[in-house]
C-alpha cells in the first residue's frame, strides 16, 4: 500500500516524506496534498523503525486527526495505535492528565466548550450591566486573549485581574465601553466561577500545559518522549501553542506544514510570519514548497493564483495537475438578498441532479447561512446548516451531559444548575437564587445536594471529635486509574486527640514501575521484596477505613484507582460514611489563593509536616491543613444552620431526585445511562421530534465510544472529554447524508467540494465591516482565498444590489469570470 502511494507522489512530496533527519518547513498552497504527505511521512518513519510512541502529530481539528489516523492505519495497522495524533487542545489535556499529580487542576474537572464560556459570560455581563447579547462577540475573544496574555508574565508573579487587564489594554487598546468599564471584573468573576465549579476552559488547558512544562523534570520527560513532531496548519497555531511545541521539540526533529495564505485565525492570536521567523532561527529547517495542486481545474487554480497576486497575498503560487480546463467562475447578482438566494436555489436545482451531491454553500457570517438555509428549505432543496449539526452543542445533548458531568464531579454547580432548571425537575428560580447566596457559610449550591437534614460538614466535624478521620494517599505506577497499579497505600486515623493509628504498606505491582520511580522512588526489586499482594493490601485498607470519614487532597484520584483495583480483583466497593476533599475546602475557604496545591496550603497555614511526595509526610501535612479548615468550618456553623432551617424543606425533594438519578447513572454504561434518563426519568417529554433524533444520534455515539475495559466512571469521563473537545466541530459524515451543507468559511477550512457557492459577496458583508474596522482586511482576503480554493470543479460567487459588489471579486482579475444579472421577477 505504502509503495503504491509512494509511486503517486511528486518530487517535492517525496522530498518531504523521505527527509527524516532535518527539521522541515513545508509550505503548501491549498490542495497540494500536505495532509497526504504528513500521513505518508509518518508511515515512512514507522518503516524506518522509529518507535511510534516517539511520534507526535498535531492537527487543527479532531476530524483531521481521525482522518490522519485512518490513513496511516492503511499503511501500518499495528503501530498506528501507539502514535500520538491529536489536536492541540486534546494534546494539552492528555499531557495534563498524565501529570495529574503535578497539575494545579483538581481531577476529574469538567472541560467547558466555547458555548459554555459564552453562556457563563452572558450571565455575568447581564448581572453587572443588565445588557444582553450584543457585547458577547467582543467579550469572548477579550477574555480568551487576556487569559493568554497572562502567560507573558512568570507564573510566580502575582497578578490580580485588575492589573492584568490594565496591562493588556495598554498594549491592545479597546474602544468597547463594556470592556473598558467592566473587563477586569468580568474576568475575575468568570475565573472564580470556573474554579468554584471545578471547570476548565480551552485556554486553561494551554495555560496548564505551559505551567507544567516549566518544571525542569516534567519538561525533560516530555522532551525525551517525542523525537518527531509534525504540526499541520501551522499558520493558525497561536503563539502560545507554538511556545509549547518549541519547548517539547528542544533539539528534536520538528516539521511544520502550512500555507500563509490560509491564515484565518489571526484574530485569535496566530502570527505565522513571526512564528516562522523564530522557527527558522532556532531549528534551521529545510524549506520545501509543494507546488502541484491536485484539487482544482486549471481555470480555477489560475483564478486563485491571480487573486493572490492582485491582493498582494503571500506569493506562493501553484501549478495545476488537472488536465481539465474547467468552466469560468460564475458571478451573479440578485435584485435583493432574497433574489440572490433564490438564484442560488435555482442554479442548484437546474444544474445538479441527485448524483451531484458534492455541493456546498459558503458564507461569511452565520446569520447569512441561516437565511439561506431557511429559504432553500422552503424551496424543497435538501440542505443542512452546519451550525445546527454540532450535535454536542445542542441543548438536549448538553442537558444529558450535565447530569453525567455532575455525577462524576459533585462540585460542579454549573452542571447542577442545568439539571435543577430542567423541566423534568424544575426547581424554582427564587430558590436557586437564595441557595446561591449561602456561600458565605461555605455552603455552595452543590453542598445543598450533598447535605442531609443538617450541616453538610457535620459528619466531618463529628468524625474529628470522635477521632474517626482517615487521611489517605496512594502511590501508583502511573496515572491511568484504569490500568495502572497501586504500589503504596498510606493512611492515618486521627482526630482531636491526634494520630491514633497508621497504615503504611507497599504493594507488588503486576508491571514494572517504569518512569514512575522518579516520582515515588520505589524500585521493582524493593516492591517485589517488601510488597504485599494487592488483594491483601486492599483488605487491610478496607478494615482501616471502615466506619471512618475519608479525607485526602484531591481524594477523587485515590478513590478512583482504589475503586478500579477493587473492580479488577472482583471485590466489593468500600462503604464509608463520608468523603471530604481538602482541595475542595481550600477553594471555598481561601478562594483567592493563586493555587491550592498542598504545598501552598502548608506554607499558608505553617504546618509542621512539610509535603515532599513521601506519602506519610503528605498525609500528616494534609491532616494539619484539615484541622485548620475544621476550625474555620466550625466558626460558620450557626450561619449554616439558619440557612438550613429556612430552605432545606424546599430543597429536600429535589435533592433526593437528583441524588437517585446520579447514583443510578454511575451504575450503568454511558449509553444505558442516556436511555435511563430519557425513559425512566422522562427527559424525553421535554423535547421536540428533531431533538429526540439528536439524542438518538448521541446514544449511538456513546455506544461507539464505550470501552468495556474501562469503569463506568472512566467511560463517562471519556464521553465528556470527547464532547467538549469536539463541540465546535463539524462531523463530515453528517454533512453528506444527501444534504447540501450551508456553512461559514471558517467551518469550511480543510474541506473540498465539486461545486462551491460563495454567497453575500457584497461590500460590508465580505469583507466584513467589523473586521476591516479592526484592521483585519488581509485576513478577510485570505478567507476569500480559502473559500475559492474549496472548489474542485466550479465556483459561483453571488451578491445583491443595494450594496456594491465586493472588491474581492474584482481582485480575482479578468478572464476567469462570467457575469449574470437577474431581476427578482425573473428568478
Ligand atoms: N500526489 C498526489 N497524487 C494524486 N492526488 C493527490 C496527490 N497529493 C494529494 N492529492 C489529492 O489532492 C487533494 C488535496 O490534498 P490535501 O487535502 O492533502 O491538500 P491540502 O494541502 O491539505 O489542502 P488544503 O490546505 O486546501 O486543505 C486530495 O484529494 C488528495 O488526495
mmCIF file with all atom_site columns, C-alpha atoms in Angstrom, residues 332-337 340 760-769 798-807 821:
data_model
loop_
_atom_site.group_PDB
_atom_site.id
_atom_site.type_symbol
_atom_site.label_atom_id
_atom_site.label_alt_id
_atom_site.label_comp_id
_atom_site.label_asym_id
_atom_site.label_entity_id
_atom_site.label_seq_id
_atom_site.pdbx_PDB_ins_code
_atom_site.Cartn_x
_atom_site.Cartn_y
_atom_site.Cartn_z
_atom_site.occupancy
_atom_site.B_iso_or_equiv
_atom_site.pdbx_formal_charge
_atom_site.auth_seq_id
_atom_site.auth_comp_id
_atom_site.auth_asym_id
_atom_site.auth_atom_id
_atom_site.pdbx_PDB_model_num
ATOM 1  C CA . UNK A 1 332 ? -24.346 36.612 -10.368 1.00 0.00 ? 332 UNK A CA 1
ATOM 2  C CA . UNK A 1 333 ? -26.270 39.417 -8.832  1.00 0.00 ? 333 UNK A CA 1
ATOM 3  C CA . UNK A 1 334 ? -29.777 39.350 -7.391  1.00 0.00 ? 334 UNK A CA 1
ATOM 4  C CA . UNK A 1 335 ? -32.094 42.347 -7.163  1.00 0.00 ? 335 UNK A CA 1
ATOM 5  C CA . UNK A 1 336 ? -32.207 41.791 -3.406  1.00 0.00 ? 336 UNK A CA 1
ATOM 6  C CA . UNK A 1 337 ? -30.753 39.372 -0.907  1.00 0.00 ? 337 UNK A CA 1
ATOM 7  C CA . UNK A 1 340 ? -29.737 36.252 -4.656  1.00 0.00 ? 340 UNK A CA 1
ATOM 8  C CA . UNK A 1 760 ? -23.058 37.526 0.044   1.00 0.00 ? 760 UNK A CA 1
ATOM 9  C CA . UNK A 1 761 ? -20.055 38.827 -1.914  1.00 0.00 ? 761 UNK A CA 1
ATOM 10 C CA . UNK A 1 762 ? -21.067 42.393 -1.145  1.00 0.00 ? 762 UNK A CA 1
ATOM 11 C CA . UNK A 1 763 ? -19.130 45.239 0.340   1.00 0.00 ? 763 UNK A CA 1
ATOM 12 C CA . UNK A 1 764 ? -19.540 45.420 4.140   1.00 0.00 ? 764 UNK A CA 1
ATOM 13 C CA . UNK A 1 765 ? -20.570 41.759 4.217   1.00 0.00 ? 765 UNK A CA 1
ATOM 14 C CA . UNK A 1 766 ? -17.454 40.235 2.740   1.00 0.00 ? 766 UNK A CA 1
ATOM 15 C CA . UNK A 1 767 ? -15.021 41.690 3.771   1.00 0.00 ? 767 UNK A CA 1
ATOM 16 C CA . UNK A 1 768 ? -16.933 42.143 6.984   1.00 0.00 ? 768 UNK A CA 1
ATOM 17 C CA . UNK A 1 769 ? -17.180 45.757 8.020   1.00 0.00 ? 769 UNK A CA 1
ATOM 18 C CA . UNK A 1 798 ? -23.154 35.823 -5.727  1.00 0.00 ? 798 UNK A CA 1
ATOM 19 C CA . UNK A 1 799 ? -24.174 39.220 -4.383  1.00 0.00 ? 799 UNK A CA 1
ATOM 20 C CA . UNK A 1 800 ? -27.180 41.512 -4.479  1.00 0.00 ? 800 UNK A CA 1
ATOM 21 C CA . UNK A 1 801 ? -27.910 45.085 -5.437  1.00 0.00 ? 801 UNK A CA 1
ATOM 22 C CA . UNK A 1 802 ? -28.330 47.722 -2.769  1.00 0.00 ? 802 UNK A CA 1
ATOM 23 C CA . UNK A 1 803 ? -24.734 47.304 -1.735  1.00 0.00 ? 803 UNK A CA 1
ATOM 24 C CA . UNK A 1 804 ? -21.781 47.279 -4.131  1.00 0.00 ? 804 UNK A CA 1
ATOM 25 C CA . UNK A 1 805 ? -20.200 44.040 -5.253  1.00 0.00 ? 805 UNK A CA 1
ATOM 26 C CA . UNK A 1 806 ? -17.274 43.168 -3.016  1.00 0.00 ? 806 UNK A CA 1
ATOM 27 C CA . UNK A 1 807 ? -13.939 44.385 -4.368  1.00 0.00 ? 807 UNK A CA 1
ATOM 28 C CA . UNK A 1 821 ? -27.704 39.696 -13.524 1.00 0.00 ? 821 UNK A CA 1
#
